[in-house]
């Protein structure tokens, strides 16, 4: 969506206890798009792995393959991620492949992190640059999503050594992260394991069905397609240079009387030139199609019709746990416009905040004119209850608090801060956060994890661990009523 208008009480008024929009889960599909839409885990994390650590998963696999590129191998068969280097250099006419298996205990739950693993692998195994590896990884995931469970597609193109590892129920990549562990076989088609830029078969991962899936995206996948066209052009130039080198070697070998070596070099020159010509043609055709799509996008024909009035509210996901998600609908028709990937909004309480700056993973800073602030998550598994900042356009989690909150915490605004109950060890305390979800102060007094925050002109009434009322100073959360004073009554 290029434009987002939030209609709650006013365009971006503070809103509390937003009523749930009654929409059936089966109906929560964004209409008007046949593109590949990945559903990722959207909630807060108990522990956030660094980008380098995630890339390192693929790097470790790639280094082992790089040590013996021409030898079939299965890398880390008992780990979370297994890489099958399925090659048969004696068989011609079909494709070799690397197969990334996401095993039952695989923890990846977002497409960007899955692509980082593949990216790290391509860098370490075949020497791709970071930028090229990112481009290839993107196309590999879309290719595998397009052909998810389509074993016939792979049977028609790949060698037996590859097919022996593939099954119809697991081959390819589901668009839902919950289906990934134990049910994913990501196929990376190989052209030449010693081919440098041409190691991965870019023709296969950008076939017409993959391109069509990208064209169904709002921006028609132009940036990704341009990046791959650039890679193909460099593949062509690289192959043409190799053809010239092999041709010179053949000439020298003929002079030396080594006819067998000369014939082999001549064949290598021919094959490299054919590759150069094919990649040049592909890149040229890709550029022409991209130019057409650019004109369509520029004319506005590719844009989803902009609806001036949207309604955003909370949709019930799990009654028993009290979990909700944000949903945006067309105010006039009720048609779903967007749903948040975060399915763990708690307490039916979401607030609007303005002009929030978030530091991204790469160190860059983005200022959001408007964001939602809410309590999200659950203290189980990879998740944790955190204070979350949610982008109003994509409705994705952009930042979470460092501190873990009580599952039953209230979230109460007061002037320019938000009060919530934080958990530290086995104890719970009142805490004040700013709009950047940074904790400003914390009470010394331990309170009940479900304590309400009763704002009065004297201070904040809370419930201590013994069930007694306590009054905290709104300025620093110090205790105004002492234990002795209460016990004496």
Tab-separated table of N, CA and C in Angstrom, residues 141-271:
chain	number	residue	atom	x	y	z
A	141	UNK	N	13.986	-18.059	-3.134
A	141	UNK	CA	12.826	-18.250	-2.256
A	141	UNK	C	11.515	-18.104	-3.024
A	142	UNK	N	11.457	-17.147	-3.938
A	142	UNK	CA	10.231	-16.987	-4.727
A	142	UNK	C	10.036	-18.184	-5.652
A	143	UNK	N	11.104	-18.636	-6.283
A	143	UNK	CA	11.056	-19.822	-7.138
A	143	UNK	C	10.526	-21.030	-6.374
A	144	UNK	N	11.019	-21.226	-5.165
A	144	UNK	CA	10.586	-22.376	-4.373
A	144	UNK	C	9.157	-22.220	-3.856
A	145	UNK	N	8.724	-20.982	-3.655
A	145	UNK	CA	7.335	-20.758	-3.260
A	145	UNK	C	6.386	-20.997	-4.427
A	146	UNK	N	6.781	-20.556	-5.620
A	146	UNK	CA	5.956	-20.753	-6.812
A	146	UNK	C	5.742	-22.246	-7.081
A	147	UNK	N	6.778	-23.049	-6.866
A	147	UNK	CA	6.705	-24.483	-7.184
A	147	UNK	C	6.570	-25.350	-5.939
A	148	UNK	N	6.061	-24.791	-4.871
A	148	UNK	CA	5.812	-25.541	-3.642
A	148	UNK	C	4.931	-26.763	-3.935
A	149	UNK	N	5.391	-27.965	-3.495
A	149	UNK	CA	4.671	-29.238	-3.627
A	149	UNK	C	4.489	-29.709	-5.072
A	150	UNK	N	5.123	-29.037	-6.030
A	150	UNK	CA	5.008	-29.410	-7.445
A	150	UNK	C	6.197	-30.280	-7.830
A	151	UNK	N	6.153	-31.534	-7.415
A	151	UNK	CA	7.289	-32.427	-7.653
A	151	UNK	C	7.516	-32.667	-9.144
A	152	UNK	N	6.435	-32.645	-9.937
A	152	UNK	CA	6.580	-32.869	-11.382
A	152	UNK	C	7.495	-31.834	-12.013
A	153	UNK	N	7.426	-30.595	-11.545
A	153	UNK	CA	8.300	-29.553	-12.079
A	153	UNK	C	9.766	-29.905	-11.870
A	154	UNK	N	10.081	-30.408	-10.699
A	154	UNK	CA	11.478	-30.745	-10.393
A	154	UNK	C	11.904	-32.028	-11.101
A	155	UNK	N	10.983	-32.982	-11.219
A	155	UNK	CA	11.296	-34.242	-11.903
A	155	UNK	C	11.689	-33.994	-13.350
A	156	UNK	N	11.064	-32.997	-13.968
A	156	UNK	CA	11.324	-32.717	-15.381
A	156	UNK	C	12.657	-32.035	-15.623
A	157	UNK	N	13.256	-31.460	-14.580
A	157	UNK	CA	14.434	-30.611	-14.795
A	157	UNK	C	15.711	-31.082	-14.106
A	158	UNK	N	15.591	-31.892	-13.070
A	158	UNK	CA	16.757	-32.177	-12.235
A	158	UNK	C	17.227	-33.621	-12.369
A	159	UNK	N	18.490	-33.819	-12.024
A	159	UNK	CA	19.107	-35.138	-12.101
A	159	UNK	C	18.575	-36.050	-10.994
A	160	UNK	N	18.766	-37.353	-11.203
A	160	UNK	CA	18.296	-38.340	-10.225
A	160	UNK	C	18.918	-38.123	-8.856
A	161	UNK	N	20.166	-37.670	-8.840
A	161	UNK	CA	20.840	-37.459	-7.546
A	161	UNK	C	20.140	-36.379	-6.726
A	162	UNK	N	19.474	-35.468	-7.407
A	162	UNK	CA	18.700	-34.430	-6.723
A	162	UNK	C	17.336	-34.983	-6.308
A	163	UNK	N	16.680	-35.666	-7.246
A	163	UNK	CA	15.306	-36.127	-7.027
A	163	UNK	C	15.188	-37.118	-5.880
A	164	UNK	N	16.258	-37.847	-5.579
A	164	UNK	CA	16.174	-38.831	-4.506
A	164	UNK	C	15.955	-38.185	-3.137
A	165	UNK	N	16.222	-36.907	-3.032
A	165	UNK	CA	16.060	-36.207	-1.755
A	165	UNK	C	14.733	-35.438	-1.656
A	166	UNK	N	13.980	-35.369	-2.754
A	166	UNK	CA	12.786	-34.540	-2.788
A	166	UNK	C	11.507	-35.352	-2.613
A	167	UNK	N	10.551	-34.791	-1.895
A	167	UNK	CA	9.243	-35.415	-1.731
A	167	UNK	C	8.158	-34.373	-1.997
A	168	UNK	N	7.027	-34.826	-2.514
A	168	UNK	CA	5.966	-33.905	-2.922
A	168	UNK	C	5.419	-33.089	-1.760
A	169	UNK	N	5.424	-33.654	-0.558
A	169	UNK	CA	4.835	-32.941	0.580
A	169	UNK	C	5.776	-31.913	1.196
A	170	UNK	N	7.071	-31.930	0.801
A	170	UNK	CA	8.029	-31.021	1.410
A	170	UNK	C	8.758	-30.119	0.418
A	171	UNK	N	8.753	-30.474	-0.850
A	171	UNK	CA	9.579	-29.747	-1.808
A	171	UNK	C	9.087	-28.312	-1.967
A	172	UNK	N	10.033	-27.398	-2.058
A	172	UNK	CA	9.709	-25.989	-2.197
A	172	UNK	C	9.541	-25.319	-0.848
A	173	UNK	N	8.922	-24.142	-0.871
A	173	UNK	CA	8.819	-23.306	0.326
A	173	UNK	C	7.387	-22.816	0.517
A	174	UNK	N	6.796	-23.128	1.654
A	174	UNK	CA	5.474	-22.604	1.981
A	174	UNK	C	5.561	-21.104	2.207
A	175	UNK	N	4.474	-20.395	1.952
A	175	UNK	CA	4.450	-18.960	2.217
A	175	UNK	C	4.151	-18.663	3.687
A	176	UNK	N	3.845	-19.693	4.469
A	176	UNK	CA	3.554	-19.524	5.893
A	176	UNK	C	4.694	-20.091	6.726
A	177	UNK	N	5.327	-19.266	7.538
A	177	UNK	CA	6.496	-19.690	8.319
A	177	UNK	C	6.199	-20.875	9.239
A	178	UNK	N	4.943	-21.029	9.641
A	178	UNK	CA	4.605	-22.128	10.543
A	178	UNK	C	4.749	-23.492	9.873
A	179	UNK	N	4.744	-23.502	8.534
A	179	UNK	CA	4.907	-24.756	7.799
A	179	UNK	C	6.370	-25.088	7.515
A	180	UNK	N	7.290	-24.211	7.870
A	180	UNK	CA	8.686	-24.418	7.472
A	180	UNK	C	9.408	-25.543	8.213
A	181	UNK	N	9.395	-25.580	9.545
A	181	UNK	CA	10.206	-26.599	10.239
A	181	UNK	C	9.764	-28.024	9.882
A	182	UNK	N	10.711	-28.815	9.384
A	182	UNK	CA	10.462	-30.216	9.086
A	182	UNK	C	9.708	-30.467	7.798
A	183	UNK	N	9.292	-29.402	7.109
A	183	UNK	CA	8.483	-29.582	5.900
A	183	UNK	C	8.960	-28.706	4.757
A	184	UNK	N	10.276	-28.489	4.670
A	184	UNK	CA	10.819	-27.572	3.662
A	184	UNK	C	12.067	-28.151	3.011
A	185	UNK	N	12.050	-28.200	1.676
A	185	UNK	CA	13.218	-28.580	0.875
A	185	UNK	C	13.425	-27.478	-0.156
A	186	UNK	N	14.332	-26.555	0.135
A	186	UNK	CA	14.586	-25.428	-0.761
A	186	UNK	C	15.624	-25.842	-1.795
A	187	UNK	N	15.211	-25.835	-3.055
A	187	UNK	CA	16.070	-26.290	-4.153
A	187	UNK	C	16.766	-25.091	-4.786
A	188	UNK	N	18.104	-25.162	-4.842
A	188	UNK	CA	18.912	-24.118	-5.487
A	188	UNK	C	19.518	-24.730	-6.745
A	189	UNK	N	18.962	-24.457	-7.930
A	189	UNK	CA	19.476	-25.075	-9.161
A	189	UNK	C	20.883	-24.600	-9.488
A	190	UNK	N	21.722	-25.530	-9.878
A	190	UNK	CA	23.114	-25.207	-10.179
A	190	UNK	C	23.396	-25.330	-11.665
A	191	UNK	N	24.151	-24.385	-12.180
A	191	UNK	CA	24.591	-24.427	-13.570
A	191	UNK	C	25.997	-25.006	-13.670
A	192	UNK	N	26.893	-24.501	-12.839
A	192	UNK	CA	28.292	-24.942	-12.855
A	192	UNK	C	28.884	-24.625	-11.493
A	193	UNK	N	29.257	-25.653	-10.729
A	193	UNK	CA	29.758	-25.420	-9.373
A	193	UNK	C	31.038	-24.600	-9.358
A	194	UNK	N	31.749	-24.582	-10.478
A	194	UNK	CA	32.964	-23.767	-10.587
A	194	UNK	C	32.733	-22.528	-11.443
A	195	UNK	N	31.465	-22.146	-11.588
A	195	UNK	CA	31.112	-21.110	-12.549
A	195	UNK	C	31.138	-19.686	-12.047
A	196	UNK	N	31.525	-19.470	-10.789
A	196	UNK	CA	31.540	-18.100	-10.286
A	196	UNK	C	30.150	-17.497	-10.313
A	197	UNK	N	29.977	-16.413	-11.058
A	197	UNK	CA	28.671	-15.760	-11.176
A	197	UNK	C	27.598	-16.685	-11.727
A	198	UNK	N	28.024	-17.708	-12.487
A	198	UNK	CA	27.070	-18.631	-13.110
A	198	UNK	C	26.937	-19.943	-12.346
A	199	UNK	N	27.330	-19.957	-11.080
A	199	UNK	CA	27.194	-21.181	-10.290
A	199	UNK	C	25.735	-21.582	-10.142
A	200	UNK	N	24.895	-20.621	-9.754
A	200	UNK	CA	23.457	-20.872	-9.656
A	200	UNK	C	22.823	-20.593	-11.007
A	201	UNK	N	21.887	-21.435	-11.414
A	201	UNK	CA	21.228	-21.271	-12.706
A	201	UNK	C	20.180	-20.161	-12.606
A	202	UNK	N	20.578	-18.959	-12.992
A	202	UNK	CA	19.680	-17.804	-12.886
A	202	UNK	C	18.520	-17.879	-13.875
A	203	UNK	N	18.678	-18.664	-14.939
A	203	UNK	CA	17.581	-18.844	-15.892
A	203	UNK	C	16.409	-19.543	-15.220
A	204	UNK	N	16.706	-20.599	-14.473
A	204	UNK	CA	15.663	-21.395	-13.834
A	204	UNK	C	14.945	-20.621	-12.736
A	205	UNK	N	15.703	-19.891	-11.914
A	205	UNK	CA	15.066	-19.199	-10.778
A	205	UNK	C	14.334	-17.939	-11.196
A	206	UNK	N	14.399	-17.588	-12.502
A	206	UNK	CA	13.681	-16.405	-12.986
A	206	UNK	C	12.816	-16.762	-14.183
A	207	UNK	N	12.247	-17.976	-14.166
A	207	UNK	CA	11.405	-18.372	-15.293
A	207	UNK	C	10.125	-17.539	-15.319
A	208	UNK	N	9.282	-17.760	-16.308
A	208	UNK	CA	8.118	-16.889	-16.515
A	208	UNK	C	7.143	-16.912	-15.333
A	209	UNK	N	7.027	-18.042	-14.658
A	209	UNK	CA	6.114	-18.120	-13.524
A	209	UNK	C	6.628	-17.316	-12.331
A	210	UNK	N	7.931	-17.329	-12.130
A	210	UNK	CA	8.533	-16.530	-11.059
A	210	UNK	C	8.378	-15.045	-11.366
A	211	UNK	N	8.642	-14.666	-12.603
A	211	UNK	CA	8.512	-13.257	-12.996
A	211	UNK	C	7.058	-12.803	-12.873
A	212	UNK	N	6.118	-13.658	-13.251
A	212	UNK	CA	4.697	-13.315	-13.121
A	212	UNK	C	4.324	-13.080	-11.665
A	213	UNK	N	4.876	-13.907	-10.773
A	213	UNK	CA	4.601	-13.716	-9.345
A	213	UNK	C	5.116	-12.362	-8.875
A	214	UNK	N	6.292	-11.968	-9.356
A	214	UNK	CA	6.841	-10.664	-9.002
A	214	UNK	C	6.027	-9.533	-9.619
A	215	UNK	N	5.546	-9.736	-10.830
A	215	UNK	CA	4.759	-8.701	-11.500
A	215	UNK	C	3.422	-8.460	-10.804
A	216	UNK	N	2.958	-9.435	-10.041
A	216	UNK	CA	1.708	-9.282	-9.303
A	216	UNK	C	1.889	-8.494	-8.020
A	217	UNK	N	3.145	-8.191	-7.654
A	217	UNK	CA	3.391	-7.354	-6.491
A	217	UNK	C	3.067	-5.902	-6.844
A	218	UNK	N	2.748	-5.066	-5.833
A	218	UNK	CA	2.398	-3.666	-6.120
A	218	UNK	C	3.435	-2.926	-6.957
A	219	UNK	N	4.717	-3.158	-6.703
A	219	UNK	CA	5.759	-2.476	-7.461
A	219	UNK	C	6.309	-3.301	-8.598
A	220	UNK	N	5.621	-4.447	-8.868
A	220	UNK	CA	6.003	-5.355	-9.947
A	220	UNK	C	7.420	-5.926	-9.794
A	221	UNK	N	7.970	-5.892	-8.608
A	221	UNK	CA	9.276	-6.491	-8.356
A	221	UNK	C	10.380	-5.906	-9.217
A	222	UNK	N	10.239	-4.638	-9.575
A	222	UNK	CA	11.171	-4.039	-10.531
A	222	UNK	C	12.596	-4.007	-9.998
A	223	UNK	N	12.791	-3.604	-8.752
A	223	UNK	CA	14.159	-3.501	-8.226
A	223	UNK	C	14.838	-4.864	-8.198
A	224	UNK	N	14.118	-5.904	-7.796
A	224	UNK	CA	14.695	-7.254	-7.756
A	224	UNK	C	15.020	-7.748	-9.162
A	225	UNK	N	14.120	-7.490	-10.092
A	225	UNK	CA	14.334	-7.941	-11.469
A	225	UNK	C	15.480	-7.189	-12.132
A	226	UNK	N	15.620	-5.912	-11.826
A	226	UNK	CA	16.752	-5.146	-12.370
A	226	UNK	C	18.067	-5.687	-11.824
A	227	UNK	N	18.084	-6.038	-10.565
A	227	UNK	CA	19.312	-6.575	-9.965
A	227	UNK	C	19.710	-7.889	-10.626
A	228	UNK	N	18.718	-8.747	-10.927
A	228	UNK	CA	19.050	-10.020	-11.574
A	228	UNK	C	19.455	-9.801	-13.030
A	229	UNK	N	18.836	-8.848	-13.705
A	229	UNK	CA	19.241	-8.540	-15.081
A	229	UNK	C	20.695	-8.074	-15.118
A	230	UNK	N	21.078	-7.264	-14.130
A	230	UNK	CA	22.470	-6.820	-14.035
A	230	UNK	C	23.403	-8.009	-13.823
A	231	UNK	N	22.985	-8.939	-12.971
A	231	UNK	CA	23.804	-10.126	-12.722
A	231	UNK	C	23.958	-10.947	-13.998
A	232	UNK	N	22.881	-11.099	-14.753
A	232	UNK	CA	22.955	-11.857	-16.011
A	232	UNK	C	23.886	-11.179	-17.011
A	233	UNK	N	23.863	-9.871	-17.050
A	233	UNK	CA	24.758	-9.152	-17.961
A	233	UNK	C	26.219	-9.395	-17.590
A	234	UNK	N	26.477	-9.433	-16.305
A	234	UNK	CA	27.848	-9.717	-15.864
A	234	UNK	C	28.206	-11.183	-16.071
A	235	UNK	N	27.215	-12.063	-15.962
A	235	UNK	CA	27.442	-13.478	-16.308
A	235	UNK	C	27.865	-13.589	-17.771
A	236	UNK	N	27.176	-12.851	-18.635
A	236	UNK	CA	27.478	-12.887	-20.065
A	236	UNK	C	28.899	-12.413	-20.341
A	237	UNK	N	29.259	-11.293	-19.731
A	237	UNK	CA	30.602	-10.747	-19.944
A	237	UNK	C	31.670	-11.700	-19.424
A	238	UNK	N	31.407	-12.307	-18.272
A	238	UNK	CA	32.361	-13.245	-17.677
A	238	UNK	C	32.531	-14.476	-18.564
A	239	UNK	N	31.403	-15.005	-19.071
A	239	UNK	CA	31.467	-16.195	-19.928
A	239	UNK	C	32.166	-15.872	-21.251
A	240	UNK	N	31.929	-14.686	-21.790
A	240	UNK	CA	32.593	-14.295	-23.040
A	240	UNK	C	34.100	-14.219	-22.860
A	241	UNK	N	34.532	-13.723	-21.714
A	241	UNK	CA	35.968	-13.653	-21.426
A	241	UNK	C	36.561	-15.047	-21.288
A	242	UNK	N	35.818	-15.940	-20.638
A	242	UNK	CA	36.289	-17.329	-20.501
A	242	UNK	C	36.363	-18.008	-21.867
A	243	UNK	N	35.417	-17.674	-22.760
A	243	UNK	CA	35.437	-18.259	-24.109
A	243	UNK	C	36.694	-17.839	-24.867
A	244	UNK	N	37.058	-16.551	-24.747
A	244	UNK	CA	38.266	-16.066	-25.409
A	244	UNK	C	39.518	-16.751	-24.862
A	245	UNK	N	39.561	-16.874	-23.539
A	245	UNK	CA	40.721	-17.508	-22.917
A	245	UNK	C	40.858	-18.959	-23.374
A	246	UNK	N	39.726	-19.689	-23.392
A	246	UNK	CA	39.764	-21.089	-23.815
A	246	UNK	C	40.146	-21.206	-25.288
A	247	UNK	N	39.707	-20.252	-26.087
A	247	UNK	CA	40.049	-20.253	-27.513
A	247	UNK	C	41.553	-20.079	-27.712
A	248	UNK	N	42.157	-19.185	-26.941
A	248	UNK	CA	43.601	-18.977	-27.021
A	248	UNK	C	44.356	-20.230	-26.566
A	249	UNK	N	43.845	-20.854	-25.521
A	249	UNK	CA	44.482	-22.082	-25.026
A	249	UNK	C	44.419	-23.183	-26.087
A	250	UNK	N	43.277	-23.269	-26.777
A	250	UNK	CA	43.129	-24.287	-27.829
A	250	UNK	C	44.142	-24.058	-28.953
A	251	UNK	N	44.328	-22.786	-29.315
A	251	UNK	CA	45.288	-22.472	-30.383
A	251	UNK	C	46.703	-22.859	-29.987
A	252	UNK	N	47.066	-22.574	-28.740
A	252	UNK	CA	48.404	-22.902	-28.260
A	252	UNK	C	48.601	-24.414	-28.201
A	253	UNK	N	47.560	-25.113	-27.752
A	253	UNK	CA	47.653	-26.572	-27.635
A	253	UNK	C	47.767	-27.236	-29.001
A	254	UNK	N	47.139	-26.653	-30.019
A	254	UNK	CA	47.296	-27.180	-31.374
A	254	UNK	C	48.725	-27.002	-31.843
A	255	UNK	N	49.307	-25.823	-31.510
A	255	UNK	CA	50.708	-25.585	-31.862
A	255	UNK	C	51.628	-26.594	-31.220
A	256	UNK	N	51.278	-26.929	-29.973
A	256	UNK	CA	52.105	-27.877	-29.220
A	256	UNK	C	51.847	-29.320	-29.613
A	257	UNK	N	50.868	-29.536	-30.503
A	257	UNK	CA	50.572	-30.882	-30.967
A	257	UNK	C	49.694	-31.691	-30.036
A	258	UNK	N	49.104	-31.056	-29.047
A	258	UNK	CA	48.235	-31.775	-28.095
A	258	UNK	C	46.793	-31.640	-28.582
A	259	UNK	N	46.401	-32.539	-29.484
A	259	UNK	CA	45.091	-32.455	-30.117
A	259	UNK	C	43.953	-32.682	-29.123
A	260	UNK	N	44.146	-33.591	-28.193
A	260	UNK	CA	43.082	-33.892	-27.211
A	260	UNK	C	42.795	-32.672	-26.330
A	261	UNK	N	43.869	-32.049	-25.840
A	261	UNK	CA	43.702	-30.872	-24.996
A	261	UNK	C	43.090	-29.725	-25.790
A	262	UNK	N	43.534	-29.589	-27.070
A	262	UNK	CA	43.003	-28.523	-27.924
A	262	UNK	C	41.513	-28.710	-28.160
A	263	UNK	N	41.085	-29.941	-28.379
A	263	UNK	CA	39.667	-30.223	-28.615
A	263	UNK	C	38.837	-29.902	-27.369
A	264	UNK	N	39.403	-30.243	-26.201
A	264	UNK	CA	38.700	-29.962	-24.936
A	264	UNK	C	38.565	-28.454	-24.712
A	265	UNK	N	39.632	-27.715	-24.988
A	265	UNK	CA	39.597	-26.258	-24.816
A	265	UNK	C	38.648	-25.617	-25.809
A	266	UNK	N	38.639	-26.130	-27.044
A	266	UNK	CA	37.735	-25.599	-28.062
A	266	UNK	C	36.275	-25.813	-27.660
A	267	UNK	N	35.991	-26.982	-27.098
A	267	UNK	CA	34.631	-27.255	-26.633
A	267	UNK	C	34.247	-26.334	-25.479
A	268	UNK	N	35.209	-26.097	-24.585
A	268	UNK	CA	34.971	-25.170	-23.467
A	268	UNK	C	34.689	-23.766	-23.986
A	269	UNK	N	35.441	-23.329	-25.002
A	269	UNK	CA	35.226	-22.010	-25.589
A	269	UNK	C	33.834	-21.905	-26.195
A	270	UNK	N	33.413	-22.970	-26.871
A	270	UNK	CA	32.093	-22.986	-27.505
A	270	UNK	C	30.980	-22.894	-26.461
A	271	UNK	N	31.108	-23.681	-25.394
A	271	UNK	CA	30.073	-23.705	-24.356
A	271	UNK	C	29.983	-22.362	-23.625
